[in-house]
Tab-separated table of C-alpha atoms in Angstrom:
chain	number	residue	atom	x	y	z
A	12	MET	CA	12.555	-37.208	22.280
A	13	THR	CA	13.834	-36.161	25.710
A	14	THR	CA	14.321	-32.607	24.440
A	15	LEU	CA	10.737	-32.560	23.211
A	16	TRP	CA	9.353	-33.623	26.586
A	17	THR	CA	11.627	-31.179	28.402
A	18	THR	CA	10.462	-28.307	26.189
A	19	LEU	CA	6.811	-29.281	26.617
A	20	ARG	CA	7.191	-29.434	30.397
A	21	ASP	CA	9.132	-26.147	30.573
A	22	VAL	CA	6.548	-24.310	28.473
A	23	LEU	CA	3.721	-25.638	30.624
A	24	MET	CA	5.624	-24.527	33.749
A	25	LEU	CA	6.120	-21.058	32.130
A	26	ARG	CA	9.918	-21.351	32.334
A	27	THR	CA	11.499	-18.442	30.490
A	28	GLN	CA	14.329	-20.443	28.917
A	29	ALA	CA	11.918	-22.563	26.842
A	30	PHE	CA	10.338	-19.416	25.379
A	31	LEU	CA	13.743	-17.818	24.750
A	32	THR	CA	14.814	-20.895	22.781
A	33	PHE	CA	11.804	-20.546	20.506
A	34	ARG	CA	12.167	-16.775	20.174
A	35	ASP	CA	15.819	-16.887	19.175
A	36	ASP	CA	15.705	-19.959	16.921
A	37	PRO	CA	15.588	-18.879	13.229
A	38	ASP	CA	13.439	-21.967	12.664
A	39	GLY	CA	11.260	-21.264	15.723
A	40	LEU	CA	8.169	-20.195	13.795
A	41	ARG	CA	8.156	-23.364	11.672
A	42	ARG	CA	8.545	-25.478	14.814
A	43	GLY	CA	5.821	-23.543	16.614
A	44	VAL	CA	3.360	-23.833	13.752
A	45	THR	CA	4.118	-27.551	13.368
A	46	TRP	CA	3.460	-28.084	17.087
A	47	LEU	CA	0.244	-26.088	16.923
A	48	MET	CA	-1.032	-28.167	14.004
A	49	VAL	CA	0.029	-31.545	15.379
A	50	ILE	CA	-1.417	-30.772	18.829
A	51	THR	CA	-4.732	-29.705	17.289
A	52	LEU	CA	-4.847	-32.941	15.288
A	53	ILE	CA	-4.124	-35.054	18.375
A	54	ALA	CA	-6.676	-33.079	20.413
A	55	GLY	CA	-9.348	-33.703	17.768
A	56	ALA	CA	-8.495	-37.379	17.205
A	57	LEU	CA	-11.066	-38.782	19.634
A	58	THR	CA	-13.795	-36.504	18.272
A	59	PHE	CA	-12.862	-37.693	14.769
A	60	VAL	CA	-13.214	-41.346	15.785
A	61	VAL	CA	-16.566	-40.637	17.501
A	62	ASP	CA	-17.834	-38.678	14.455
A	63	LEU	CA	-16.706	-41.390	12.053
A	64	THR	CA	-18.281	-44.170	14.124
A	65	GLN	CA	-21.542	-42.229	14.310
A	66	SER	CA	-21.612	-41.530	10.583
A	67	LEU	CA	-21.039	-45.223	9.803
A	68	GLN	CA	-24.052	-46.261	11.900
A	69	PRO	CA	-27.254	-47.294	10.075
A	70	LEU	CA	-29.346	-44.342	8.895
A	71	GLU	CA	-32.306	-45.220	11.148
A	72	THR	CA	-30.104	-45.100	14.267
A	73	ARG	CA	-28.687	-41.700	13.283
A	74	LEU	CA	-32.126	-40.253	12.547
A	75	ALA	CA	-33.435	-41.577	15.858
A	76	ASP	CA	-30.460	-39.931	17.613
A	77	VAL	CA	-31.217	-36.582	15.962
A	78	GLU	CA	-34.903	-36.817	16.865
A	79	ARG	CA	-34.063	-37.703	20.472
A	80	GLY	CA	-31.720	-34.706	20.619
A	81	VAL	CA	-34.477	-32.360	19.461
A	82	GLU	CA	-36.956	-33.823	21.947
A	83	GLU	CA	-34.424	-33.333	24.745
A	84	ALA	CA	-33.859	-29.727	23.658
A	85	PHE	CA	-37.622	-29.136	23.783
A	86	ALA	CA	-37.848	-30.688	27.234
A	87	GLN	CA	-35.015	-28.408	28.444
A	88	MET	CA	-36.691	-25.363	26.905
A	89	GLU	CA	-40.000	-26.165	28.594
A	90	ARG	CA	-38.226	-26.520	31.928
A	91	PHE	CA	-36.771	-23.015	31.727
A	92	LEU	CA	-39.645	-21.178	30.039
A	93	PRO	CA	-42.528	-19.900	32.206
A	94	PRO	CA	-45.720	-21.983	31.767
A	95	GLY	CA	-47.816	-20.944	28.780
A	96	GLN	CA	-44.901	-19.104	27.135
A	97	MET	CA	-44.695	-21.589	24.245
A	98	PRO	CA	-47.530	-21.006	21.745
A	99	PRO	CA	-50.161	-23.799	21.744
A	100	GLY	CA	-49.543	-26.392	19.056
A	101	PHE	CA	-46.046	-25.034	18.361
A	102	ARG	CA	-44.319	-28.221	19.463
A	103	GLU	CA	-46.511	-30.458	17.284
A	104	GLN	CA	-46.101	-28.177	14.273
A	105	PHE	CA	-42.334	-28.029	14.732
A	106	ARG	CA	-42.168	-31.808	15.176
A	107	SER	CA	-44.158	-32.442	12.007
A	108	ASN	CA	-41.963	-30.090	9.929
A	109	PHE	CA	-38.817	-31.488	11.507
A	110	ARG	CA	-39.850	-35.057	10.642
A	111	ALA	CA	-40.492	-33.972	7.076
A	112	GLY	CA	-36.939	-32.552	7.034
A	113	LEU	CA	-35.562	-35.814	8.363
A	114	ARG	CA	-37.478	-37.704	5.675
A	115	ILE	CA	-35.805	-35.545	3.006
A	116	GLY	CA	-32.426	-36.207	4.631
A	117	ALA	CA	-33.073	-39.937	4.633
A	118	GLU	CA	-34.094	-40.002	0.982
A	119	VAL	CA	-31.070	-37.924	-0.074
A	120	GLU	CA	-28.826	-40.247	1.938
A	121	ALA	CA	-30.283	-43.235	0.084
A	122	LEU	CA	-29.435	-41.775	-3.352
A	123	PRO	CA	-26.652	-43.626	-5.207
A	124	THR	CA	-23.102	-42.272	-5.342
A	125	LEU	CA	-20.186	-43.101	-7.622
A	126	LEU	CA	-17.866	-44.077	-4.761
A	127	PRO	CA	-18.977	-46.457	-1.972
A	128	LYS	CA	-20.997	-44.700	0.781
A	129	PRO	CA	-18.587	-45.368	3.694
A	130	LEU	CA	-15.851	-43.600	1.738
A	131	GLY	CA	-18.009	-40.463	1.610
A	132	ALA	CA	-18.529	-40.659	5.384
A	133	LEU	CA	-14.784	-41.086	5.878
A	134	PHE	CA	-14.061	-38.066	3.656
A	135	GLU	CA	-16.579	-35.969	5.583
A	136	ALA	CA	-15.206	-36.886	9.025
A	137	MET	CA	-11.595	-36.583	7.893
A	138	GLY	CA	-12.231	-33.231	6.221
A	139	SER	CA	-13.741	-31.854	9.401
A	140	TRP	CA	-10.847	-33.222	11.513
A	141	LEU	CA	-8.110	-31.971	9.177
A	142	SER	CA	-9.754	-28.521	8.976
A	143	ARG	CA	-9.297	-27.958	12.721
A	144	PRO	CA	-5.574	-27.060	12.636
A	145	PHE	CA	-6.238	-24.463	9.936
A	146	ALA	CA	-9.077	-22.939	11.938
A	147	ARG	CA	-6.847	-22.742	15.024
A	148	LEU	CA	-3.986	-21.320	12.959
A	149	GLY	CA	-6.285	-18.645	11.517
A	150	GLY	CA	-7.662	-17.643	14.930
A	151	TRP	CA	-4.214	-17.541	16.514
A	152	LEU	CA	-2.691	-15.504	13.696
A	153	GLY	CA	-5.597	-13.074	13.435
A	154	TYR	CA	-5.425	-12.282	17.153
A	155	ALA	CA	-1.617	-12.287	17.304
A	156	LEU	CA	-1.368	-9.472	14.749
A	157	TRP	CA	-3.392	-7.163	17.005
A	158	VAL	CA	-1.500	-8.191	20.147
A	159	MET	CA	1.763	-7.544	18.308
A	160	LEU	CA	0.573	-4.042	17.426
A	161	ALA	CA	-0.588	-3.387	21.007
A	162	ALA	CA	2.721	-4.654	22.402
A	163	ARG	CA	4.689	-2.416	20.048
A	164	LEU	CA	2.599	0.576	21.062
A	165	LEU	CA	3.315	-0.293	24.703
A	166	GLY	CA	7.044	-0.151	24.045
A	167	GLY	CA	7.721	-3.784	23.150
A	168	THR	CA	10.826	-4.432	21.077
A	169	GLY	CA	10.166	-7.973	19.832
A	170	GLY	CA	10.302	-9.047	16.200
A	171	LEU	CA	7.304	-10.526	14.417
A	172	ARG	CA	8.836	-13.954	13.831
A	173	GLY	CA	9.982	-14.393	17.442
A	174	PHE	CA	6.633	-13.218	18.772
A	175	LEU	CA	4.676	-15.622	16.571
A	176	ALA	CA	7.056	-18.478	17.398
A	177	THR	CA	6.632	-18.029	21.163
A	178	THR	CA	2.881	-17.357	21.194
A	179	SER	CA	2.211	-20.467	19.095
A	180	LEU	CA	3.149	-22.420	22.229
A	181	TYR	CA	-0.211	-21.450	23.764
A	182	ALA	CA	-1.562	-24.472	21.878
A	183	ILE	CA	0.217	-27.016	24.085
A	184	PRO	CA	-2.412	-27.205	26.884
A	185	GLN	CA	-5.074	-27.577	24.192
A	186	LEU	CA	-4.021	-31.237	24.133
A	187	LEU	CA	-6.547	-31.554	26.960
A	188	ALA	CA	-9.272	-31.015	24.363
A	189	PHE	CA	-8.650	-34.652	23.421
A	190	PHE	CA	-11.215	-35.510	26.091
A	191	ASN	CA	-13.805	-33.159	24.579
A	192	PRO	CA	-16.349	-35.931	23.796
A	193	VAL	CA	-16.279	-37.146	27.442
A	194	PRO	CA	-19.346	-35.682	29.212
A	195	CYS	CA	-18.603	-33.133	32.016
A	196	LEU	CA	-14.864	-33.925	32.122
A	197	GLY	CA	-14.434	-32.635	28.551
A	198	ALA	CA	-15.909	-29.215	29.338
A	199	LEU	CA	-13.911	-28.923	32.558
A	200	LEU	CA	-10.627	-29.789	30.838
A	201	ASN	CA	-11.433	-27.327	28.050
A	202	LEU	CA	-11.709	-24.573	30.654
A	203	VAL	CA	-8.371	-25.579	32.191
A	204	ALA	CA	-6.765	-25.616	28.732
A	205	ALA	CA	-8.138	-22.162	27.917
A	206	VAL	CA	-6.827	-20.562	31.140
A	207	TRP	CA	-3.458	-22.311	30.847
A	208	GLY	CA	-3.226	-21.288	27.186
A	209	TRP	CA	-3.811	-17.632	28.100
A	210	ALA	CA	-1.111	-17.786	30.777
A	211	ILE	CA	1.360	-19.178	28.234
A	212	TYR	CA	0.310	-16.510	25.726
A	213	VAL	CA	0.999	-13.723	28.247
A	214	LYS	CA	4.378	-15.194	29.192
A	215	ALA	CA	5.254	-15.617	25.498
A	216	THR	CA	4.374	-11.976	24.830
A	217	ALA	CA	6.538	-10.841	27.736
A	218	VAL	CA	9.508	-12.910	26.559
A	219	ALA	CA	9.138	-11.942	22.901
A	220	HIS	CA	8.993	-8.224	23.660
A	221	GLY	CA	11.841	-8.075	26.147
A	222	TRP	CA	9.671	-7.660	29.212
A	223	VAL	CA	11.574	-10.340	31.091
A	224	SER	CA	14.809	-9.183	32.670
A	225	PHE	CA	17.485	-10.848	34.757
A	226	VAL	CA	18.896	-8.902	37.694
A	227	GLU	CA	22.070	-10.005	39.427
A	228	THR	CA	22.093	-9.584	43.208
A	229	SER	CA	25.086	-8.592	45.284
A	230	GLU	CA	25.392	-12.249	46.362
A	231	GLY	CA	25.853	-13.242	42.721
A	232	ALA	CA	22.444	-14.870	42.328
A	233	THR	CA	20.262	-14.060	39.303
A	234	ILE	CA	16.678	-12.986	39.877
A	235	GLU	CA	14.218	-13.113	37.022
A	236	TYR	CA	11.713	-10.288	36.698
A	237	THR	CA	8.708	-10.500	34.378
A	238	ASP	CA	6.664	-7.384	33.605
A	239	TRP	CA	3.339	-9.261	33.785
A	240	GLY	CA	1.274	-6.077	33.852
A	241	ARG	CA	2.376	-4.801	30.474
A	242	ALA	CA	2.143	-8.245	28.910
A	243	ILE	CA	-1.402	-8.755	30.217
A	244	VAL	CA	-2.467	-5.328	28.917
A	245	ALA	CA	-0.972	-6.082	25.488
A	246	VAL	CA	-2.764	-9.424	25.294
A	247	LEU	CA	-6.121	-8.085	26.477
A	248	LEU	CA	-6.058	-4.713	24.703
A	249	PRO	CA	-7.364	-6.023	21.340
A	250	LEU	CA	-10.242	-7.739	23.167
A	251	LEU	CA	-11.049	-4.577	25.144
A	252	VAL	CA	-10.941	-2.381	22.039
A	253	ALA	CA	-13.140	-4.823	20.105
A	254	GLY	CA	-15.569	-4.967	23.042
A	255	MET	CA	-15.732	-1.188	23.257
A	256	LEU	CA	-16.320	-0.891	19.519
A	257	VAL	CA	-19.183	-3.384	19.721
A	258	LEU	CA	-20.603	-1.447	22.699
A	259	LEU	CA	-20.352	1.822	20.773
A	260	VAL	CA	-22.156	0.335	17.779
A	261	VAL	CA	-24.907	-1.054	20.034
A	262	VAL	CA	-25.314	2.309	21.807
A	263	ALA	CA	-25.403	4.122	18.450
A	264	LEU	CA	-28.045	1.705	17.137
A	265	ILE	CA	-30.151	2.191	20.280
A	266	LEU	CA	-29.832	5.974	19.981
A	267	VAL	CA	-30.869	5.874	16.324
A	268	ALA	CA	-33.837	3.661	17.188
A	269	VAL	CA	-34.904	5.942	20.073
A	270	LEU	CA	-34.489	9.178	18.101
A	271	SER	CA	-36.331	7.910	15.056
B	11	MET	CA	15.905	-28.968	-11.227
B	12	THR	CA	18.244	-26.988	-8.968
B	13	VAL	CA	16.434	-23.773	-9.871
B	14	ILE	CA	13.060	-25.290	-8.950
B	15	SER	CA	14.326	-26.704	-5.644
B	16	GLN	CA	15.979	-23.354	-4.858
B	17	SER	CA	12.727	-21.522	-5.546
B	18	LEU	CA	10.757	-23.967	-3.423
B	19	SER	CA	13.241	-23.651	-0.573
B	20	ARG	CA	12.992	-19.850	-0.787
B	21	LEU	CA	9.202	-20.044	-0.768
B	22	TRP	CA	9.221	-22.354	2.249
B	23	ARG	CA	11.539	-20.055	4.200
B	24	ALA	CA	9.480	-17.030	3.152
B	25	LEU	CA	6.392	-18.726	4.576
B	26	PHE	CA	8.080	-18.794	7.981
B	27	LEU	CA	9.143	-15.159	7.624
B	28	GLN	CA	12.877	-15.801	7.441
B	29	PRO	CA	14.405	-12.481	6.285
B	30	ALA	CA	17.135	-14.284	4.314
B	31	ALA	CA	14.532	-15.558	1.811
B	32	TYR	CA	13.299	-12.023	1.125
B	33	GLU	CA	16.851	-10.658	0.955
B	34	GLU	CA	17.817	-13.313	-1.593
B	35	MET	CA	14.808	-12.339	-3.699
B	36	ARG	CA	15.695	-8.648	-3.459
B	37	GLU	CA	19.233	-9.371	-4.661
B	38	ASP	CA	18.072	-11.782	-7.416
B	39	ASN	CA	19.112	-10.957	-11.012
B	40	ASN	CA	15.513	-10.792	-12.110
B	41	PRO	CA	13.125	-10.745	-9.151
B	42	PHE	CA	10.109	-10.024	-11.348
B	43	VAL	CA	10.530	-13.140	-13.523
B	44	GLU	CA	11.347	-15.258	-10.478
B	45	GLY	CA	8.209	-13.957	-8.743
B	46	LEU	CA	6.047	-14.562	-11.799
B	47	PHE	CA	7.303	-18.134	-12.035
B	48	LEU	CA	6.630	-18.758	-8.340
B	49	ILE	CA	3.104	-17.361	-8.435
B	50	ALA	CA	2.135	-19.220	-11.600
B	51	SER	CA	3.523	-22.508	-10.256
B	52	VAL	CA	1.843	-22.210	-6.852
B	53	GLY	CA	-1.442	-21.121	-8.462
B	54	LEU	CA	-1.401	-24.126	-10.765
B	55	ALA	CA	-0.514	-26.537	-7.959
B	56	VAL	CA	-3.318	-25.182	-5.743
B	57	ALA	CA	-5.866	-25.388	-8.561
B	58	LEU	CA	-4.789	-28.960	-9.304
B	59	ALA	CA	-5.111	-29.958	-5.628
B	60	ARG	CA	-8.583	-28.400	-5.512
B	61	LEU	CA	-9.587	-30.214	-8.701
B	62	ILE	CA	-8.638	-33.565	-7.173
B	63	GLY	CA	-10.453	-32.699	-3.919
B	64	ASP	CA	-13.538	-31.576	-5.837
B	65	LEU	CA	-13.557	-34.729	-7.985
B	66	LEU	CA	-13.395	-36.948	-4.886
B	67	GLU	CA	-16.159	-34.971	-3.161
B	68	TRP	CA	-18.303	-35.031	-6.304
B	69	ALA	CA	-17.848	-38.790	-6.678
B	70	SER	CA	-18.842	-39.404	-3.065
B	71	SER	CA	-21.975	-37.190	-3.206
B	72	PRO	CA	-25.313	-37.967	-4.883
B	73	GLN	CA	-26.108	-36.153	-8.134
B	74	LEU	CA	-27.423	-32.629	-7.507
B	75	SER	CA	-30.353	-33.067	-9.903
B	76	ALA	CA	-31.483	-36.153	-7.975
B	77	VAL	CA	-31.236	-34.264	-4.650
B	78	GLN	CA	-33.214	-31.394	-6.175
B	79	GLU	CA	-35.986	-33.758	-7.239
B	80	VAL	CA	-36.172	-35.493	-3.838
B	81	VAL	CA	-36.402	-32.191	-1.965
B	82	TYR	CA	-39.044	-30.853	-4.353
B	83	ARG	CA	-41.207	-33.962	-4.104
B	84	ASN	CA	-41.109	-33.834	-0.309
B	85	LEU	CA	-41.821	-30.102	-0.158
B	86	LEU	CA	-45.001	-30.655	-2.170
B	87	GLN	CA	-46.210	-33.060	0.502
B	88	MET	CA	-45.712	-30.623	3.384
B	89	PRO	CA	-48.840	-29.202	5.084
B	90	TRP	CA	-47.877	-25.548	4.498
B	91	TYR	CA	-47.569	-26.210	0.739
B	92	GLN	CA	-50.948	-27.923	0.639
B	93	THR	CA	-52.557	-24.980	2.467
B	94	MET	CA	-50.992	-22.444	0.110
B	95	PHE	CA	-52.016	-24.495	-2.923
B	96	GLU	CA	-55.624	-24.669	-1.726
B	97	GLN	CA	-55.641	-20.887	-1.206
B	98	ALA	CA	-53.813	-19.701	-4.361
B	99	GLY	CA	-54.129	-22.646	-6.762
B	100	GLN	CA	-52.035	-23.339	-9.873
B	101	PRO	CA	-50.360	-19.874	-10.144
B	102	PHE	CA	-48.785	-20.473	-6.723
B	103	ALA	CA	-47.520	-23.904	-7.804
B	104	GLU	CA	-45.984	-22.428	-10.975
B	105	GLN	CA	-44.347	-19.554	-9.119
B	106	PHE	CA	-43.025	-21.880	-6.424
B	107	ARG	CA	-41.526	-24.219	-9.023
B	108	GLN	CA	-39.813	-21.308	-10.833
B	109	GLN	CA	-38.333	-19.867	-7.653
B	110	TYR	CA	-37.233	-23.309	-6.497
B	111	GLU	CA	-35.412	-24.003	-9.754
B	112	TRP	CA	-33.780	-20.565	-9.696
B	113	GLY	CA	-32.613	-21.224	-6.127
B	114	TRP	CA	-31.045	-24.518	-7.171
B	115	ARG	CA	-29.176	-22.827	-9.986
B	116	VAL	CA	-27.606	-20.293	-7.581
B	117	LEU	CA	-27.408	-21.790	-4.079
B	118	PRO	CA	-25.310	-24.960	-4.589
B	119	ARG	CA	-22.523	-22.895	-6.154
B	120	LEU	CA	-22.711	-20.319	-3.353
B	121	LEU	CA	-22.640	-23.050	-0.709
B	122	GLY	CA	-19.578	-24.677	-2.292
B	123	ALA	CA	-21.128	-27.789	-3.820
B	124	PRO	CA	-18.468	-29.783	-5.718
B	125	ASP	CA	-18.226	-28.651	-9.327
B	126	PRO	CA	-15.429	-30.445	-11.230
B	127	GLY	CA	-16.099	-28.367	-14.378
B	128	MET	CA	-15.498	-25.112	-12.547
B	129	ALA	CA	-12.526	-26.642	-10.707
B	130	ALA	CA	-10.978	-27.569	-14.062
B	131	PHE	CA	-11.565	-24.035	-15.345
B	132	ASN	CA	-9.775	-22.780	-12.215
B	133	LEU	CA	-6.568	-24.375	-13.490
B	134	LEU	CA	-6.434	-21.267	-15.644
B	135	LEU	CA	-8.271	-18.784	-13.412
B	136	THR	CA	-6.372	-19.359	-10.128
B	137	PRO	CA	-2.854	-18.597	-11.446
B	138	LEU	CA	-4.230	-15.729	-13.510
B	139	GLY	CA	-6.092	-14.236	-10.538
B	140	LEU	CA	-3.033	-14.538	-8.307
B	141	ILE	CA	-0.821	-12.860	-10.922
B	142	VAL	CA	-3.232	-9.967	-11.506
B	143	SER	CA	-3.740	-9.305	-7.781
B	144	TRP	CA	0.034	-9.523	-7.231
B	145	LEU	CA	0.728	-6.955	-9.960
B	146	ILE	CA	-1.937	-4.502	-8.747
B	147	TYR	CA	-0.917	-4.882	-5.102
B	148	GLY	CA	2.795	-4.691	-5.911
B	149	LEU	CA	2.424	-1.536	-7.963
B	150	LEU	CA	0.320	0.282	-5.347
B	151	ALA	CA	2.540	-0.891	-2.470
B	152	HIS	CA	5.633	0.246	-4.371
B	153	ILE	CA	4.221	3.751	-4.864
B	154	VAL	CA	3.266	4.033	-1.168
B	155	ALA	CA	6.608	2.605	0.000
B	156	ARG	CA	8.528	5.098	-2.169
B	157	LEU	CA	6.408	7.950	-0.843
B	158	LEU	CA	7.305	6.795	2.672
B	159	GLY	CA	11.022	6.969	1.876
B	160	GLY	CA	11.613	3.434	0.582
B	161	GLU	CA	14.577	2.812	-1.696
B	162	GLY	CA	13.716	-0.438	-3.488
B	163	THR	CA	13.080	-0.709	-7.222
B	164	LEU	CA	9.744	-1.829	-8.685
B	165	ALA	CA	11.261	-5.174	-9.687
B	166	GLN	CA	12.503	-5.698	-6.126
B	167	THR	CA	9.089	-4.809	-4.690
B	168	LEU	CA	7.374	-7.219	-7.046
B	169	GLY	CA	9.963	-9.904	-6.342
B	170	THR	CA	9.696	-9.745	-2.558
B	171	THR	CA	5.889	-9.379	-2.516
B	172	ALA	CA	5.659	-12.390	-4.849
B	173	LEU	CA	6.914	-14.454	-1.922
B	174	ALA	CA	3.603	-13.611	-0.223
B	175	VAL	CA	2.132	-16.352	-2.404
B	176	ALA	CA	3.752	-18.807	0.050
B	177	PRO	CA	0.678	-19.088	2.348
B	178	GLN	CA	-1.255	-20.391	-0.659
B	179	LEU	CA	0.681	-23.599	0.007
B	180	PHE	CA	-1.820	-24.231	2.826
B	181	ASN	CA	-4.503	-24.518	0.147
B	182	LEU	CA	-2.743	-27.629	-1.177
B	183	ALA	CA	-4.417	-29.395	1.767
B	184	GLU	CA	-7.737	-29.007	-0.084
B	185	LEU	CA	-6.645	-32.120	-1.920
B	186	PHE	CA	-8.642	-33.794	0.864
B	187	PRO	CA	-12.353	-33.529	0.156
B	188	ALA	CA	-14.443	-31.478	2.629
B	189	LEU	CA	-11.340	-29.814	4.083
B	190	VAL	CA	-11.614	-26.069	4.725
B	191	VAL	CA	-8.446	-23.983	5.026
B	192	GLY	CA	-10.284	-20.735	5.809
B	193	GLY	CA	-8.979	-17.289	6.677
B	194	VAL	CA	-5.437	-18.240	7.670
B	195	VAL	CA	-4.183	-17.713	4.100
B	196	GLY	CA	-5.338	-14.070	3.982
B	197	ALA	CA	-3.805	-13.122	7.340
B	198	TRP	CA	-0.558	-14.932	6.580
B	199	THR	CA	-0.324	-13.306	3.141
B	200	LEU	CA	-0.500	-9.916	4.847
B	201	LEU	CA	2.436	-10.896	7.087
B	202	CYS	CA	4.538	-12.031	4.138
B	203	ARG	CA	3.746	-8.827	2.252
B	204	TYR	CA	4.827	-6.812	5.291
B	205	MET	CA	8.124	-8.711	5.416
B	206	GLY	CA	8.599	-8.323	1.662
B	207	LEU	CA	8.043	-4.555	1.688
B	208	ARG	CA	10.164	-4.072	4.783
B	209	VAL	CA	13.102	-5.920	3.248
B	210	ALA	CA	12.733	-4.495	-0.287
B	211	HIS	CA	12.583	-0.882	0.909
B	212	ASP	CA	14.438	-1.092	4.220
B	213	LEU	CA	11.512	0.589	5.999
B	214	SER	CA	10.885	0.974	9.735
B	215	TRP	CA	8.032	-1.203	11.083
B	216	PRO	CA	5.343	1.537	11.205
B	217	ARG	CA	6.127	2.612	7.617
B	218	ALA	CA	6.226	-0.972	6.400
B	219	LEU	CA	2.850	-1.539	8.095
B	220	ILE	CA	1.331	1.499	6.343
B	221	ALA	CA	2.770	0.396	2.994
B	222	THR	CA	1.324	-3.097	3.545
B	223	LEU	CA	-2.185	-1.939	4.388
B	224	ALA	CA	-2.440	1.062	2.059
B	225	PRO	CA	-3.071	-0.818	-1.232
B	226	GLY	CA	-6.104	-2.571	0.282
B	227	LEU	CA	-7.480	0.731	1.569
B	228	ILE	CA	-6.819	2.510	-1.743
B	229	LEU	CA	-8.557	-0.253	-3.685
B	230	SER	CA	-11.548	-0.245	-1.300
B	231	LEU	CA	-11.783	3.537	-1.659
B	232	LEU	CA	-11.631	3.305	-5.463
B	233	ILE	CA	-14.315	0.612	-5.550
B	234	GLY	CA	-16.463	2.693	-3.172
B	235	LEU	CA	-16.070	5.749	-5.382
B	236	LEU	CA	-16.926	3.740	-8.499
B	237	VAL	CA	-20.046	2.329	-6.846
B	238	ALA	CA	-21.070	5.812	-5.662
B	239	ALA	CA	-20.488	7.248	-9.155
B	240	GLY	CA	-22.461	4.380	-10.685
B	241	LEU	CA	-25.356	4.998	-8.300
B	242	ALA	CA	-25.209	8.761	-8.949
B	243	LEU	CA	-25.559	8.058	-12.675
B	244	ALA	CA	-28.109	5.263	-12.378
B	245	ILE	CA	-30.569	6.934	-9.981
B	246	PRO	CA	-31.496	9.909	-12.253
B	247	ILE	CA	-31.750	7.565	-15.263
B	248	LEU	CA	-34.014	5.166	-13.363
B	249	SER	CA	-35.987	8.084	-12.013
B	250	VAL	CA	-36.602	9.398	-15.560
B	251	ALA	CA	-37.401	5.916	-16.859
B	252	THR	CA	-40.003	5.327	-14.147
B	253	GLY	CA	-41.469	8.826	-14.523
B	254	GLY	CA	-40.260	9.970	-11.098
B	255	SER	CA	-38.878	13.292	-12.433
B	256	ARG	CA	-42.289	14.913	-12.539
């Protein structure tokens, strides 16, 4: 247990040794993936409880909540739109159609099912909660493949397994997403987790690809040197390339539209 | 029992990209048979997990026909329907009903509504699909790897790429109703195939990467060519049939 806490702390403090341990451990990838999944489950636990509690509320309460949400969205929209921008009668028409939709939802909800209703709600909330680690795993892996390629093209020497094992540690600060359902604080902590996660990702890339070196001084002390520049470029390159491709497509579409 | 536990252990280690698992498969007496066994077993297990998940989801959802009836009845009461009915009369009502029923035959399946019958049929289709895609991929990857200087045999290629079925183990989680595993399986499969080809043919990383991606590109190209050829044949025929050749 102490080792676990020490590793967690060292990763969060970007200490090289913690990353080296993961990189060089033959079982590092399994450990990293397990951490990523468990952390995502813990981070989503409060949201799961909130979702489950909401779905077990009486139907009328839930429908009223949805309707209030839509009314609030309309009020927000009216605040930001210039006066007269919304077509006359649009709100009433939308409201009437929306209520008809809610009525359909209510009638479908009242239809009988083979298993007791609360079990269905539990399945739904649990399914959504248990899907989160897979979604995170997919996003992490999909991006990591491109970063790995960029790092190799930039002269990185790291192996695939070590790279994946170390970068999986980016998930640790995502524990802060536990507070996601808390208004204001949740969004703020999400931002902190995202920035911290990126910092860990960059450090992990540097360690995995041999861009961290140890230089011994004449006094016998060891100074650590991290090539942050190359690591940052490797991590951001896939994003930049994707952004440029999107820009090119948009420009091409505009040109086609103008020329035709 | 030992053979099964050995295979499972190999599959588990292959999932986490441990080279030893791929090397063991390469040196196996009969990597092809071992691979076939692994793929069939995993395919069956995944299909079984999905069947259970589908049954639970189906049992906790209202009957589709009842939902269809409720939605239809409510749509008929909506103002836009009434207006259209007043304007176009009975033909509109008939056409609307037909299109609505057609939509309900197609959409629920597309949107992943629980279908225990189909899930049961998948007990056969999933392993079969995995085996066929493995054989096609393995064969194409082997040809590309050999062209790039690889030294592995076809049986070794098939054996090591069979370990790329390991990420399908994630799909076992679909035992839980409403759980979505998503795109992680596809990306992870690509990684395992890369490892398999690299170990089977002792290729450098850029060559192993090309050998991994080439079969997908070749297949896409072939499908594209087939579609283009089909269109090239169909357009003149349609043109003649509709009298457009004049």
